[in-house]
C-alpha atoms as an extended CHARMM CRD file, in Angstrom:
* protein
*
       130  EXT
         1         1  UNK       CA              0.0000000000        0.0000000000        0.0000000000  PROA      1               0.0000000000
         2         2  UNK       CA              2.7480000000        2.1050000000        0.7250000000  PROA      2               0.0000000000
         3         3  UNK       CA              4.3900000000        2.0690000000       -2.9040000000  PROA      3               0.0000000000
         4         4  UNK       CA              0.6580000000        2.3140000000       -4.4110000000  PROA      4               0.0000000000
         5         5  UNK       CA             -1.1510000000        4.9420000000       -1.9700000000  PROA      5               0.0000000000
         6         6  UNK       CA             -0.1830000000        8.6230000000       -2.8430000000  PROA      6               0.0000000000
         7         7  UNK       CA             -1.6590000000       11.6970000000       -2.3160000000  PROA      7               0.0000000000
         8         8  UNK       CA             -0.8550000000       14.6890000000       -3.9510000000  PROA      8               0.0000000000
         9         9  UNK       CA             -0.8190000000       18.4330000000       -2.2040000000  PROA      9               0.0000000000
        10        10  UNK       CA             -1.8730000000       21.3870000000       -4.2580000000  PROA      10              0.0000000000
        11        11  UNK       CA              0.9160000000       24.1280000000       -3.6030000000  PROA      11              0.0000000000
        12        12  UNK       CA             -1.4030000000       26.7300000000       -4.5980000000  PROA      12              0.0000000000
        13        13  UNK       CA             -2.6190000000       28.5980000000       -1.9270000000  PROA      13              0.0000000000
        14        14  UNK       CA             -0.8750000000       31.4270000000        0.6530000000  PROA      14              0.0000000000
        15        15  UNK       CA             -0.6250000000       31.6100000000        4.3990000000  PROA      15              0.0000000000
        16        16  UNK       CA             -2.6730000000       32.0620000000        6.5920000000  PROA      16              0.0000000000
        17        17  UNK       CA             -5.9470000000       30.7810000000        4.9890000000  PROA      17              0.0000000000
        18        18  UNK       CA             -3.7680000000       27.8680000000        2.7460000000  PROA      18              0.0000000000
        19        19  UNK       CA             -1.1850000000       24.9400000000        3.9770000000  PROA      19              0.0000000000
        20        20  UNK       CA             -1.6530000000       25.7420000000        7.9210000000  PROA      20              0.0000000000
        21        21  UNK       CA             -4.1120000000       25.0430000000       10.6490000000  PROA      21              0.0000000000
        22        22  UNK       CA             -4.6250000000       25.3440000000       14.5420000000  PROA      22              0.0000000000
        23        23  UNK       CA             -2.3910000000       22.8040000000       16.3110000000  PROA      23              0.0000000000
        24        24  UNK       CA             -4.5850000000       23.2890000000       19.6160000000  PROA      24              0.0000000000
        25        25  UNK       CA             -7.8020000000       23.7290000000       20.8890000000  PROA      25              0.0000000000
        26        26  UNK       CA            -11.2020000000       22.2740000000       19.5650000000  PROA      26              0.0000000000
        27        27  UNK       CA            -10.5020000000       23.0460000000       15.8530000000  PROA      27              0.0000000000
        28        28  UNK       CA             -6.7720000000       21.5820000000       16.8380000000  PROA      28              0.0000000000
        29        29  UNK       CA             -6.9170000000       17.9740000000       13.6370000000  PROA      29              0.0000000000
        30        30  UNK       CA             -6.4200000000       20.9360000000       10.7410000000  PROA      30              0.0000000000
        31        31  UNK       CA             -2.7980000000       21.7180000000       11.6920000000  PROA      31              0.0000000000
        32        32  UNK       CA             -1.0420000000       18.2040000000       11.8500000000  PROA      32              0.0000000000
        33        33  UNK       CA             -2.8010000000       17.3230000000        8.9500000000  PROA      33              0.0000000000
        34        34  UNK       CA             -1.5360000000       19.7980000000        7.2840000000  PROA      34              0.0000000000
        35        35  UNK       CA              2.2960000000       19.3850000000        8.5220000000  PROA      35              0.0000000000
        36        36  UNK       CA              1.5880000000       15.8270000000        8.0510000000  PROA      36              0.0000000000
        37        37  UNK       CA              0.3860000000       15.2410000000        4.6990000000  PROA      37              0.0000000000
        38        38  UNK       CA              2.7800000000       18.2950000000        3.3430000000  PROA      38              0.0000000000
        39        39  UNK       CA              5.7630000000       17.4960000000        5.1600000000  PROA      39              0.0000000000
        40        40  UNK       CA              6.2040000000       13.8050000000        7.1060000000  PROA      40              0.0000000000
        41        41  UNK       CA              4.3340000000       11.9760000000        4.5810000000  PROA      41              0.0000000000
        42        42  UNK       CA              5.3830000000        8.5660000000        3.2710000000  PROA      42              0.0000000000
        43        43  UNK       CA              2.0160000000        8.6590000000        0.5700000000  PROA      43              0.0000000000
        44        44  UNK       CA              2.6970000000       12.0370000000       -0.6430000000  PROA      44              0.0000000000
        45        45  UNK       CA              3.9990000000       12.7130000000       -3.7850000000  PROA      45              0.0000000000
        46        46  UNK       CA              4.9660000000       15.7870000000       -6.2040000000  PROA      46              0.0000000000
        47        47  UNK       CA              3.9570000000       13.5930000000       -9.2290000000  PROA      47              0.0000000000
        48        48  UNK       CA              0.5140000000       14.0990000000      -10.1330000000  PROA      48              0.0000000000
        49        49  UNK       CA              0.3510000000       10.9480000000      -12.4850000000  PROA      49              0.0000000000
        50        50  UNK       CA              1.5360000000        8.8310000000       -9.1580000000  PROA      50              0.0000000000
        51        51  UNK       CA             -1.3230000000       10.1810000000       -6.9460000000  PROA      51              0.0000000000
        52        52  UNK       CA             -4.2760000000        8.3910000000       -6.5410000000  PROA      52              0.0000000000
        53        53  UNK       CA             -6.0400000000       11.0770000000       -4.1410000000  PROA      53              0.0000000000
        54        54  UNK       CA             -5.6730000000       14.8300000000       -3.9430000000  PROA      54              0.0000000000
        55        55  UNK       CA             -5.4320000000       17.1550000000       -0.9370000000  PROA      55              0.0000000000
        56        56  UNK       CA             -6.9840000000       20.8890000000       -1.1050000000  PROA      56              0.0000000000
        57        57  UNK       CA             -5.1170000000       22.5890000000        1.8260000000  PROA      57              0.0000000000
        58        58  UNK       CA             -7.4920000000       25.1680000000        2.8880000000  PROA      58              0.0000000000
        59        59  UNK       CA             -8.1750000000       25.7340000000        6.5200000000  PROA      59              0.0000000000
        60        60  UNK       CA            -11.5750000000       25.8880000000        7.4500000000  PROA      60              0.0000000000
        61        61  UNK       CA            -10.6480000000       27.4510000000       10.8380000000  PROA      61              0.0000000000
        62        62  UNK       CA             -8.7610000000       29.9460000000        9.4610000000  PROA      62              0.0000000000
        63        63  UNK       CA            -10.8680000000       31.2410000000        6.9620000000  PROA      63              0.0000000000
        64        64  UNK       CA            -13.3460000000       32.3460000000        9.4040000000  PROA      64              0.0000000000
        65        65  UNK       CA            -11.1080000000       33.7460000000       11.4640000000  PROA      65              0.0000000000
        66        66  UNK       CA             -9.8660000000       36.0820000000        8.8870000000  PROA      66              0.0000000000
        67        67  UNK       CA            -13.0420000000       36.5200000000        6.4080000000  PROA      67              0.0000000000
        68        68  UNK       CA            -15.8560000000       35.8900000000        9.0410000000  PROA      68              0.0000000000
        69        69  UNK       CA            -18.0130000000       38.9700000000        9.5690000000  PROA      69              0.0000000000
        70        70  UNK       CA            -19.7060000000       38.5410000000       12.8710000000  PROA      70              0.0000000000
        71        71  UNK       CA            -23.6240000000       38.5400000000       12.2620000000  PROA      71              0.0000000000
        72        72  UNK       CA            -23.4670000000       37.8060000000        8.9170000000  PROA      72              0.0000000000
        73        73  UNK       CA            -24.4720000000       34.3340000000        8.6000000000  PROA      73              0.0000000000
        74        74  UNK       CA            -24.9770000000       34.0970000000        5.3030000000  PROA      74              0.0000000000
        75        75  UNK       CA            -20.7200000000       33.3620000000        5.2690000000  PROA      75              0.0000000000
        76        76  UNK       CA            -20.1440000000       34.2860000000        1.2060000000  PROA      76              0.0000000000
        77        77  UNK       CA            -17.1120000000       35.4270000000        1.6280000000  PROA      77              0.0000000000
        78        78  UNK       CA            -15.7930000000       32.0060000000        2.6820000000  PROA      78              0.0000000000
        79        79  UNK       CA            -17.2180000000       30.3590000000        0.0980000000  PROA      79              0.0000000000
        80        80  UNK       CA            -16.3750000000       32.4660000000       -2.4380000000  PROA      80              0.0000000000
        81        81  UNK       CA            -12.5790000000       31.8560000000       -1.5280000000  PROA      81              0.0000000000
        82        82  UNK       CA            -12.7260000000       28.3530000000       -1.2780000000  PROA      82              0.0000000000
        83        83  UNK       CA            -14.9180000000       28.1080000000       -5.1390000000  PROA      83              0.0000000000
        84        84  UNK       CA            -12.1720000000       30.6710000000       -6.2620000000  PROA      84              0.0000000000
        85        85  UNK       CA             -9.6270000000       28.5070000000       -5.0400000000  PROA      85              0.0000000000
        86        86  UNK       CA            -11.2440000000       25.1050000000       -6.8250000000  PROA      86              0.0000000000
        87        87  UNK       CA            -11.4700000000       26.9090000000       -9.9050000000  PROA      87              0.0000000000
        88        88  UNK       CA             -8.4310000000       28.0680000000      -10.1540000000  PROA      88              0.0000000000
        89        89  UNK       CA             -6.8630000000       24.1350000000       -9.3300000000  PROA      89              0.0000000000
        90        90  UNK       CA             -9.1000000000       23.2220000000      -12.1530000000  PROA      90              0.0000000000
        91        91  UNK       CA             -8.1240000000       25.6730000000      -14.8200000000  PROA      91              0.0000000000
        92        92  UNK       CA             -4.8000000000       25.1040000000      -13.9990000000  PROA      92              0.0000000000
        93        93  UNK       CA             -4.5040000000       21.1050000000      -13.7560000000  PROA      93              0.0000000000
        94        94  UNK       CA             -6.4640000000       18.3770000000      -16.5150000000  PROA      94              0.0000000000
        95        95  UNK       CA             -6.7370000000       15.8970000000      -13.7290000000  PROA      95              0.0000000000
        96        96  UNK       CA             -9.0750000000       17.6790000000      -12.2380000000  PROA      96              0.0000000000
        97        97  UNK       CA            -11.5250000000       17.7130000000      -15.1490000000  PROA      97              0.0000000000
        98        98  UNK       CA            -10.8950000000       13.7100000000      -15.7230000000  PROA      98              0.0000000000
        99        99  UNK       CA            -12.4010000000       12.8910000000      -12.9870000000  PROA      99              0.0000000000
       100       100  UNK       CA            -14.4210000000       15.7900000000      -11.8590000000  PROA      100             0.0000000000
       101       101  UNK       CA            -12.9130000000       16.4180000000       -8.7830000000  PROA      101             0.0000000000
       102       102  UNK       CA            -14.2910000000       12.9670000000       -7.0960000000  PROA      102             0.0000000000
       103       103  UNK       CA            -10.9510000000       12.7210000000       -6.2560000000  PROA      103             0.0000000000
       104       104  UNK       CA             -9.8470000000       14.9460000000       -3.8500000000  PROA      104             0.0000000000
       105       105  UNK       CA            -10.3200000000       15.8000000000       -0.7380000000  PROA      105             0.0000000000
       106       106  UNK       CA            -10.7170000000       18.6490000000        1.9660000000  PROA      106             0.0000000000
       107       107  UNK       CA            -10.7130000000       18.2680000000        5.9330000000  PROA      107             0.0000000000
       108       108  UNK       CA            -13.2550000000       20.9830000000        7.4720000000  PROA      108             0.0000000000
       109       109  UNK       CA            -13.0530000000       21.4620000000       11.4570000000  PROA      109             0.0000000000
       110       110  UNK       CA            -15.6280000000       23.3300000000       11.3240000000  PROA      110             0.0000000000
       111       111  UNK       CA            -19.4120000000       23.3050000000       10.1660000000  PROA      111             0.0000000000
       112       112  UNK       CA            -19.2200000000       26.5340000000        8.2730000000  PROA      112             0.0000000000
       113       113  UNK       CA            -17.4060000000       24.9680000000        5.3800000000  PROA      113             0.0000000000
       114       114  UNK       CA            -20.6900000000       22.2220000000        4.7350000000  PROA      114             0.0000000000
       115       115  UNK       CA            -22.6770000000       25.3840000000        5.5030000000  PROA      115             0.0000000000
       116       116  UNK       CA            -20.7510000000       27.1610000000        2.7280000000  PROA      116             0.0000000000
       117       117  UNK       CA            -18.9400000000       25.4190000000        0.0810000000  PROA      117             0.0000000000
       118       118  UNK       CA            -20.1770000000       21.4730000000        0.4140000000  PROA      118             0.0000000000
       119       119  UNK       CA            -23.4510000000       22.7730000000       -1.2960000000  PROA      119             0.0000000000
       120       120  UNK       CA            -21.6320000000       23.7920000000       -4.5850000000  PROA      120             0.0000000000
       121       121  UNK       CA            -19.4920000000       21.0770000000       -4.6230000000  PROA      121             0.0000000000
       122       122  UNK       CA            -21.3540000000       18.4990000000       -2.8890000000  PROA      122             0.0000000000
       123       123  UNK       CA            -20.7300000000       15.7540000000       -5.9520000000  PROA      123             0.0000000000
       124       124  UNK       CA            -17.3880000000       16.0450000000       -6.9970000000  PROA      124             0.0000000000
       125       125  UNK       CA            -15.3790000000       16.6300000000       -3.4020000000  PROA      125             0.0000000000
       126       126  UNK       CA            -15.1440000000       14.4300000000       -0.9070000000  PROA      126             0.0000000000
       127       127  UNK       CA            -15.1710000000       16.0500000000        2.9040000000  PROA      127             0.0000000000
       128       128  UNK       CA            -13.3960000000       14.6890000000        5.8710000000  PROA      128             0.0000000000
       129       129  UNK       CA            -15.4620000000       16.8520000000        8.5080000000  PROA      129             0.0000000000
       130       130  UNK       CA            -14.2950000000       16.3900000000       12.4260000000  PROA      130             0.0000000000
């Protein structure tokens, strides 16, 4: 499994919102994920035509820490980041229109990502929510 398993990490993406999560706290799975799939991974790979699976490394926690406007519940702006962000990985890489995205993957701590994004892409992504 080890030789055949392999998961490929988009580099796309910027700190804070991409490639990092909260190590502690309630939200606290995001971060090692994130350190583990990007950096002490034996499945990862840098070849997409090894990868069997593909990780989107957006944190849910932080993007409503940093686009969350309190009392607004209707959460665009979140969504709207996380779309742009798919769209973008799909203009940019064929793989993703092979297979329609049923591919990859996301992890969402938090309930505001079904709330948001899960709707639009509900078919093609597969969440890991915890």
């Amino acid at each position: 499994m080890e030789k055949r398993f392999k998961i490929y990490v988009y580099e796309e993406g910027e700190l804070p919102l991409f490639h990092d999560g909260p190590c502690n706290d309630i939200y606290s799975l995001e971060g090692p994920l994130f350190r583990d799939l990007e950096f002490y991974n034996i499945y990862q790979t840098k070849d997409f035509d090894e990868a069997l699976v593909f990780f989107l490394p957006f944190s849910a926690v932080k993007l409503v820490q940093y686009l969350y406007v309190p009392g607004d519940y209707k959460i665009p702006d979140i969504g709207r980041t996380v779309v742009d962000y798919i769209k973008t990985i799909s203009i940019k890489y064929p793989f993703w229109n092979q297979s329609l995205g049923i591919d990859h993957f996301m992890l969402a701590c938090h309930d505001w990502i079904s709330k948001s994004i899960l709707y639009s892409f509900r078919s093609s992504v597969v969440p890991i929510l915890c």
